[in-house]
Amino acid sequence: MISPVLILFSSFLCHVAIAGRTRVCPFAGILENGAVRYTTFEYPNTISFTCNTGFYLKGANSAKCTEEGKWSPDLPVCAPITCPPPSIPKFAKLSAYKPLAGNNSLYGGKAVFECLPHHAMFGNDTVTCTQHGNWTELPECREVKCPFPSRPDNGFVNYPAQQVLYYKDKATYGCHDTYTLDGPEEVECNKFGNWSAHPSCKASCKLSVKRATVIFEGERVTLQQKFKDGMLHGQKISFFCKNKEKKCSYTEDAECIDGTIEIPKCFKEHSSLAFWKTDASDVKPC
Ligand SMILES: *[C@@H]1O[C@H](CO)[C@@H](O)[C@H](O)[C@H]1NC(C)=O
Ligand SMILES: *[C@@H]1O[C@H](CO)[C@@H](O)[C@H](O)[C@H]1NC(C)=O
Ligand SMILES: *[C@@H]1O[C@H](CO)[C@@H](O)[C@H](O)[C@H]1NC(C)=O
Ligand SMILES: *[C@@H]1O[C@H](CO)[C@@H](O)[C@H](O)[C@H]1NC(C)=O
């Protein structure tokens, strides 16, 4: 007869024998496009997984070596992150797009949009395939109209003969004789439904001074020759003045602003008959 004590004892011995054998799982130290963290591949250790940028873990992020010497759950793989073709915003078209994974794009892939004519873009023209497998925010294309530009006083403006003026349409300005354009010759309808500038025509200046040597654009010129037809808006000259005490000369600036120029108070005009007087422009500078 076998005593119950003996049965218990032999069962105990068996357990000790199993525990003494090391159970090893298959090598799992490499994960393509990722990394494995482990100490050993023996029961009952757990190993963990991460994927490189641009890849996602397909499967669990850790696995345990079981008593049977198997990984549980199954080992994962690192699969490339892809984005489906981006949707096209209204009134836009793709200007650059190259899917590299069949019809899909890989992580970091880009698509560039442009708006249809008459439409302006709000947002970034470039979208990028993100780590979530979606695209960054799409831009918006909106139809933009500009009002007809108004004719400047003493000048004219030309623009396309259309019912409506749209984004990127251009207008050109000019001025009548003796008037000078203040602003660019060409303006453009911008994305805010506004013209890039509003040029105007400014009057020339008649000079009250008959004779003087002045400095214009760094050179000595005679007023009566250089500006016999007056000065244009925006032109600047420097007059010579005398410092009586120190017997030397200095200059003061004057600018023609829309028909008006202020002659420096220190400037003294000599009659052409007063030949014995030395002009300020011939006196040594202070
Ligand atoms: C790409 O898209 C086209 C048209 O939708 C389809 O016929 C084709 O099977 C797709 N190719 C892949 C690799 O998915
Ligand atoms: C548009 O997006 C690209 C990449 O997505 C970025 O490099 C660029 O700086 C963005 N431009 C603007 C104006 O935000
Ligand atoms: C992309 O997906 C992420 C995660 O689901 C989300 O938070 C994000 O808002 C999405 N981006 C866009 C532009 O839809
Ligand atoms: C248009 O331009 C004018 C002058 O440059 C400015 O005052 C106005 O705010 C602009 N309007 C819009 C809608 O941008």
Short mmCIF file of C-alpha atoms and ligand atoms in Angstrom, two decimals:
data_model
loop_
_atom_site.label_atom_id
_atom_site.label_comp_id
_atom_site.label_asym_id
_atom_site.label_seq_id
_atom_site.Cartn_x
_atom_site.Cartn_y
_atom_site.Cartn_z
CA MET A 1 0.00 0.00 0.00
CA ILE A 2 1.26 3.55 -0.82
CA SER A 3 0.80 5.93 2.00
CA PRO A 4 -0.71 9.37 1.25
CA VAL A 5 2.38 10.91 2.82
CA LEU A 6 4.58 9.39 0.14
CA ILE A 7 2.38 10.71 -2.68
CA LEU A 8 2.62 14.22 -1.23
CA PHE A 9 6.38 13.89 -0.93
CA SER A 10 6.98 12.75 -4.53
CA SER A 11 4.80 15.57 -5.88
CA PHE A 12 6.95 18.03 -3.91
CA LEU A 13 10.15 16.58 -5.38
CA CYS A 14 8.79 16.98 -8.92
CA HIS A 15 8.10 20.68 -8.38
CA VAL A 16 11.62 21.31 -7.17
CA ALA A 17 13.01 19.64 -10.29
CA ILE A 18 10.96 21.87 -12.65
CA ALA A 19 11.89 25.01 -10.77
CA GLY A 20 15.55 24.12 -11.01
CA ARG A 21 15.51 24.06 -14.86
CA THR A 22 15.91 27.53 -16.47
CA ARG A 23 13.26 28.18 -19.03
CA VAL A 24 14.57 30.46 -21.82
CA CYS A 25 12.48 32.20 -24.45
CA PRO A 26 13.68 32.68 -28.07
CA PHE A 27 16.07 35.56 -28.68
CA ALA A 28 14.10 38.81 -28.98
CA GLY A 29 16.85 41.40 -28.71
CA ILE A 30 16.27 43.10 -32.05
CA LEU A 31 13.24 45.00 -33.26
CA GLU A 32 13.52 46.40 -36.75
CA ASN A 33 12.98 50.20 -36.74
CA GLY A 34 12.75 50.11 -32.97
CA ALA A 35 14.47 49.10 -29.77
CA VAL A 36 14.05 46.36 -27.12
CA ARG A 37 14.70 46.84 -23.42
CA TYR A 38 15.58 43.62 -21.59
CA THR A 39 17.71 42.01 -18.91
CA THR A 40 17.48 38.33 -19.93
CA PHE A 41 15.13 36.25 -22.04
CA GLU A 42 14.33 33.88 -19.17
CA TYR A 43 11.14 33.08 -17.36
CA PRO A 44 9.60 35.13 -15.77
CA ASN A 45 11.17 38.30 -17.21
CA THR A 46 9.41 40.96 -19.21
CA ILE A 47 10.95 42.84 -22.13
CA SER A 48 9.63 46.09 -23.61
CA PHE A 49 9.59 47.72 -27.03
CA THR A 50 9.72 51.14 -28.59
CA CYS A 51 9.73 52.25 -32.22
CA ASN A 52 11.85 54.83 -33.98
CA THR A 53 10.37 58.13 -35.12
CA GLY A 54 8.12 57.60 -38.09
CA PHE A 55 7.08 54.11 -36.95
CA TYR A 56 4.36 52.86 -34.65
CA LEU A 57 4.16 49.74 -32.53
CA LYS A 58 1.89 47.17 -34.09
CA GLY A 59 1.26 44.89 -31.09
CA ALA A 60 1.94 45.17 -27.36
CA ASN A 61 4.67 47.35 -25.91
CA SER A 62 5.92 44.55 -23.67
CA ALA A 63 6.03 40.74 -23.59
CA LYS A 64 6.62 38.22 -20.82
CA CYS A 65 8.59 35.02 -21.04
CA THR A 66 6.17 32.32 -19.86
CA GLU A 67 6.79 29.08 -18.03
CA GLU A 68 6.44 27.32 -21.39
CA GLY A 69 9.36 29.36 -22.82
CA LYS A 70 7.19 31.45 -25.09
CA TRP A 71 6.68 35.20 -25.41
CA SER A 72 3.27 36.42 -24.42
CA PRO A 73 1.72 38.23 -26.05
CA ASP A 74 3.41 37.75 -29.44
CA LEU A 75 6.29 40.07 -30.29
CA PRO A 76 5.22 43.34 -31.98
CA VAL A 77 6.60 44.95 -35.12
CA CYS A 78 7.36 48.61 -35.89
CA ALA A 79 5.26 49.60 -38.88
CA PRO A 80 5.75 52.84 -40.83
CA ILE A 81 3.34 55.67 -40.02
CA THR A 82 1.42 56.68 -43.13
CA CYS A 83 -1.14 59.31 -44.01
CA PRO A 84 -3.88 58.81 -46.59
CA PRO A 85 -3.93 61.30 -49.46
CA PRO A 86 -4.81 64.73 -48.00
CA SER A 87 -8.22 66.15 -48.70
CA ILE A 88 -8.14 69.15 -51.01
CA PRO A 89 -9.50 72.39 -49.54
CA LYS A 90 -12.24 74.14 -51.49
CA PHE A 91 -10.91 76.44 -54.25
CA ALA A 92 -7.45 74.88 -53.92
CA LYS A 93 -5.35 72.42 -55.87
CA LEU A 94 -2.27 70.40 -55.03
CA SER A 95 0.88 71.97 -56.38
CA ALA A 96 3.32 69.42 -54.96
CA TYR A 97 2.57 65.96 -53.63
CA LYS A 98 4.41 62.68 -53.94
CA PRO A 99 3.05 59.66 -52.05
CA LEU A 100 5.87 57.26 -51.16
CA ALA A 101 3.87 54.38 -49.69
CA GLY A 102 1.52 53.29 -52.43
CA ASN A 103 -1.19 55.92 -52.44
CA ASN A 104 -0.21 57.07 -48.97
CA SER A 105 2.48 59.36 -47.58
CA LEU A 106 5.06 58.48 -44.98
CA TYR A 107 5.49 60.32 -41.70
CA GLY A 108 7.03 63.75 -42.41
CA GLY A 109 5.82 63.73 -46.01
CA LYS A 110 4.56 67.04 -47.33
CA ALA A 111 1.87 68.30 -49.64
CA VAL A 112 1.69 71.85 -50.98
CA PHE A 113 -1.49 73.60 -52.06
CA GLU A 114 -2.17 76.64 -54.14
CA CYS A 115 -5.39 78.56 -54.48
CA LEU A 116 -7.34 78.87 -57.69
CA PRO A 117 -7.19 82.28 -59.43
CA HIS A 118 -9.01 85.10 -57.60
CA HIS A 119 -8.58 83.22 -54.33
CA ALA A 120 -6.18 84.01 -51.50
CA MET A 121 -4.69 81.54 -49.05
CA PHE A 122 -5.21 81.74 -45.33
CA GLY A 123 -3.03 79.34 -43.37
CA ASN A 124 0.05 77.44 -44.39
CA ASP A 125 0.30 76.24 -47.99
CA THR A 126 2.26 73.19 -46.81
CA VAL A 127 0.80 70.32 -44.79
CA THR A 128 2.86 67.58 -43.16
CA CYS A 129 2.03 63.94 -42.37
CA THR A 130 2.08 63.76 -38.55
CA GLN A 131 2.84 60.98 -36.09
CA HIS A 132 -0.91 60.50 -35.68
CA GLY A 133 -1.25 59.49 -39.33
CA ASN A 134 -3.15 62.65 -40.17
CA TRP A 135 -2.11 65.89 -41.83
CA THR A 136 -1.43 69.20 -40.15
CA GLU A 137 -4.16 71.77 -40.56
CA LEU A 138 -5.26 72.44 -44.13
CA PRO A 139 -5.15 76.00 -45.45
CA GLU A 140 -8.23 77.85 -46.66
CA CYS A 141 -8.73 79.54 -50.00
CA ARG A 142 -11.19 82.43 -50.14
CA GLU A 143 -12.34 84.54 -53.05
CA VAL A 144 -11.09 88.09 -52.57
CA LYS A 145 -12.36 91.20 -54.35
CA CYS A 146 -10.99 94.70 -54.21
CA PRO A 147 -12.92 97.93 -54.78
CA PHE A 148 -12.09 99.92 -57.93
CA PRO A 149 -9.16 102.18 -57.10
CA SER A 150 -10.06 105.87 -57.15
CA ARG A 151 -8.36 108.31 -59.47
CA PRO A 152 -5.88 110.54 -57.65
CA ASP A 153 -6.26 114.32 -57.94
CA ASN A 154 -4.01 115.60 -60.75
CA GLY A 155 -3.32 112.08 -61.97
CA PHE A 156 -4.78 108.87 -63.30
CA VAL A 157 -5.07 105.18 -62.53
CA ASN A 158 -5.34 102.22 -64.90
CA TYR A 159 -6.73 98.83 -64.03
CA PRO A 160 -8.06 95.79 -65.93
CA ALA A 161 -11.36 96.35 -67.72
CA GLN A 162 -13.32 93.83 -65.66
CA GLN A 163 -16.64 93.78 -63.85
CA VAL A 164 -14.85 92.96 -60.62
CA LEU A 165 -11.25 93.29 -59.48
CA TYR A 166 -9.82 90.30 -57.67
CA TYR A 167 -6.89 89.22 -55.53
CA LYS A 168 -3.55 89.82 -57.31
CA ASP A 169 -5.07 92.16 -59.90
CA LYS A 170 -2.92 95.21 -60.45
CA ALA A 171 -3.48 98.92 -60.95
CA THR A 172 -0.96 101.48 -62.18
CA TYR A 173 -0.82 105.16 -61.26
CA GLY A 174 0.55 108.23 -62.97
CA CYS A 175 0.42 112.00 -62.47
CA HIS A 176 -0.15 114.96 -64.74
CA ASP A 177 2.68 117.34 -65.64
CA THR A 178 4.56 118.89 -62.73
CA TYR A 179 2.98 116.50 -60.29
CA THR A 180 4.91 113.66 -58.70
CA LEU A 181 3.58 110.30 -57.62
CA ASP A 182 3.81 109.74 -53.90
CA GLY A 183 3.81 105.95 -53.61
CA PRO A 184 4.47 103.02 -55.96
CA GLU A 185 3.51 103.15 -59.63
CA GLU A 186 1.91 99.73 -59.35
CA VAL A 187 -0.36 98.46 -56.61
CA GLU A 188 -1.84 95.01 -56.08
CA CYS A 189 -5.13 93.77 -54.67
CA ASN A 190 -4.09 92.00 -51.46
CA LYS A 191 -5.66 89.10 -49.58
CA PHE A 192 -7.53 91.46 -47.29
CA GLY A 193 -9.50 92.97 -50.17
CA ASN A 194 -7.40 96.08 -50.07
CA TRP A 195 -4.87 97.69 -52.40
CA SER A 196 -1.25 97.38 -51.38
CA ALA A 197 -0.92 101.21 -51.46
CA HIS A 198 -2.94 104.32 -52.21
CA PRO A 199 -0.61 106.59 -54.23
CA SER A 200 -1.38 110.27 -54.68
CA CYS A 201 -0.03 113.10 -56.84
CA LYS A 202 1.91 115.87 -55.16
CA ALA A 203 2.55 119.33 -56.55
CA SER A 204 5.94 120.75 -57.55
CA CYS A 205 7.35 123.83 -55.82
CA LYS A 206 7.95 127.23 -57.40
CA LEU A 207 11.06 128.84 -55.98
CA SER A 208 11.02 132.35 -54.60
CA VAL A 209 14.82 132.41 -54.68
CA LYS A 210 16.22 133.45 -58.06
CA ARG A 211 19.88 132.70 -57.66
CA ALA A 212 21.73 130.45 -55.28
CA THR A 213 24.37 127.78 -55.18
CA VAL A 214 22.94 124.80 -53.31
CA ILE A 215 23.76 121.19 -52.66
CA PHE A 216 21.53 118.65 -54.39
CA GLU A 217 22.20 114.93 -54.11
CA GLY A 218 25.68 115.62 -52.77
CA GLU A 219 26.69 118.04 -55.54
CA ARG A 220 26.92 121.80 -55.81
CA VAL A 221 24.42 123.06 -58.35
CA THR A 222 22.96 126.43 -59.20
CA LEU A 223 19.32 126.72 -58.37
CA GLN A 224 18.51 128.84 -61.43
CA GLN A 225 19.84 126.12 -63.74
CA LYS A 226 18.96 122.92 -62.01
CA PHE A 227 15.50 123.97 -60.85
CA LYS A 228 14.42 126.52 -63.41
CA ASP A 229 11.13 124.63 -63.76
CA GLY A 230 10.71 124.38 -60.01
CA MET A 231 11.35 121.47 -57.68
CA LEU A 232 9.53 118.19 -57.64
CA HIS A 233 7.71 116.97 -54.58
CA GLY A 234 10.15 115.16 -52.31
CA GLN A 235 13.32 116.76 -53.65
CA LYS A 236 15.70 118.13 -51.03
CA ILE A 237 18.40 120.79 -51.29
CA SER A 238 20.81 122.40 -48.84
CA PHE A 239 21.28 126.18 -48.77
CA PHE A 240 24.49 127.88 -47.70
CA CYS A 241 24.32 130.35 -44.83
CA LYS A 242 26.98 132.60 -43.27
CA ASN A 243 28.08 132.66 -39.69
CA LYS A 244 29.06 136.36 -39.47
CA GLU A 245 31.03 136.15 -36.21
CA LYS A 246 33.14 133.20 -37.21
CA LYS A 247 33.25 134.18 -40.89
CA CYS A 248 32.40 130.69 -42.06
CA SER A 249 29.53 128.92 -43.80
CA TYR A 250 27.12 126.14 -42.90
CA THR A 251 24.17 124.55 -44.66
CA GLU A 252 20.47 124.19 -43.90
CA ASP A 253 18.12 121.78 -45.65
CA ALA A 254 14.85 122.49 -47.42
CA GLU A 255 12.42 120.04 -48.97
CA CYS A 256 9.63 120.50 -51.47
CA ILE A 257 6.49 119.03 -49.92
CA ASP A 258 3.38 119.07 -52.09
CA GLY A 259 3.96 122.54 -53.56
CA THR A 260 5.57 124.18 -50.55
CA ILE A 261 9.21 124.70 -49.70
CA GLU A 262 10.45 126.70 -46.76
CA ILE A 263 13.62 128.59 -47.55
CA PRO A 264 15.94 128.59 -44.52
CA LYS A 265 15.77 131.96 -42.71
CA CYS A 266 19.56 132.20 -42.56
CA PHE A 267 19.83 132.18 -46.35
CA LYS A 268 20.49 135.60 -47.93
CA GLU A 269 20.07 136.09 -51.62
CA HIS A 270 22.47 138.57 -53.24
CA SER A 271 21.59 140.65 -56.18
CA SER A 272 23.60 139.70 -59.25
CA LEU A 273 24.85 143.28 -59.23
CA ALA A 274 26.37 142.99 -55.77
CA PHE A 275 29.49 141.41 -57.19
CA TRP A 276 31.71 142.63 -54.34
CA LYS A 277 29.86 140.48 -51.82
CA THR A 278 31.16 136.97 -51.22
CA ASP A 279 28.43 134.35 -51.51
CA ALA A 280 28.02 132.05 -48.51
CA SER A 281 28.80 129.10 -50.77
CA ASP A 282 32.29 130.56 -51.36
CA VAL A 283 33.07 130.98 -47.66
CA LYS A 284 35.04 128.27 -45.90
CA PRO A 285 32.82 125.84 -44.01
CA CYS A 286 32.55 126.22 -40.25
C1 LIG B 1 -4.26 53.67 -55.33
O1 LIG B 1 -5.49 54.28 -55.69
C2 LIG B 1 -5.99 53.81 -56.90
C3 LIG B 1 -7.20 54.65 -57.24
O2 LIG B 1 -7.97 54.95 -56.12
C4 LIG B 1 -6.33 52.33 -56.75
O3 LIG B 1 -6.82 51.85 -57.98
C5 LIG B 1 -5.07 51.58 -56.39
O4 LIG B 1 -5.37 50.23 -56.16
C6 LIG B 1 -4.43 52.17 -55.16
N1 LIG B 1 -3.14 51.59 -54.95
C7 LIG B 1 -2.76 51.11 -53.76
C8 LIG B 1 -1.39 50.53 -53.71
O5 LIG B 1 -3.49 51.15 -52.78
C1 LIG B 2 4.44 76.11 -42.99
O1 LIG B 2 4.69 74.77 -42.63
C2 LIG B 2 6.02 74.37 -42.84
C3 LIG B 2 6.14 72.89 -42.58
O2 LIG B 2 4.94 72.31 -42.28
C4 LIG B 2 6.92 75.16 -41.93
O3 LIG B 2 8.26 74.80 -42.13
C5 LIG B 2 6.75 76.63 -42.22
O4 LIG B 2 7.50 77.38 -41.29
C6 LIG B 2 5.29 77.03 -42.13
N1 LIG B 2 5.17 78.39 -42.59
C7 LIG B 2 4.52 79.31 -41.90
C8 LIG B 2 4.47 80.67 -42.52
O5 LIG B 2 3.97 79.07 -40.84
C1 LIG B 3 -4.60 64.46 -35.79
O1 LIG B 3 -4.89 63.45 -34.88
C2 LIG B 3 -4.60 63.80 -33.53
C3 LIG B 3 -4.81 62.57 -32.65
O2 LIG B 3 -5.99 61.96 -32.98
C4 LIG B 3 -5.50 64.96 -33.11
O3 LIG B 3 -5.23 65.34 -31.79
C5 LIG B 3 -5.25 66.14 -34.03
O4 LIG B 3 -6.13 67.18 -33.73
C6 LIG B 3 -5.42 65.71 -35.47
N1 LIG B 3 -4.97 66.82 -36.29
C7 LIG B 3 -5.72 67.38 -37.22
C8 LIG B 3 -5.13 68.53 -37.95
O5 LIG B 3 -6.84 66.99 -37.48
C1 LIG B 4 -7.09 98.78 -46.14
O1 LIG B 4 -6.03 99.69 -46.16
C2 LIG B 4 -6.29 100.89 -45.42
C3 LIG B 4 -5.13 101.82 -45.64
O2 LIG B 4 -3.97 101.17 -46.01
C4 LIG B 4 -6.46 100.52 -43.95
O3 LIG B 4 -6.75 101.66 -43.21
C5 LIG B 4 -7.60 99.53 -43.82
O4 LIG B 4 -7.70 99.09 -42.50
C6 LIG B 4 -7.36 98.35 -44.73
N1 LIG B 4 -8.52 97.49 -44.70
C7 LIG B 4 -8.42 96.20 -44.55
C8 LIG B 4 -9.68 95.44 -44.61
O5 LIG B 4 -7.35 95.63 -44.40
#
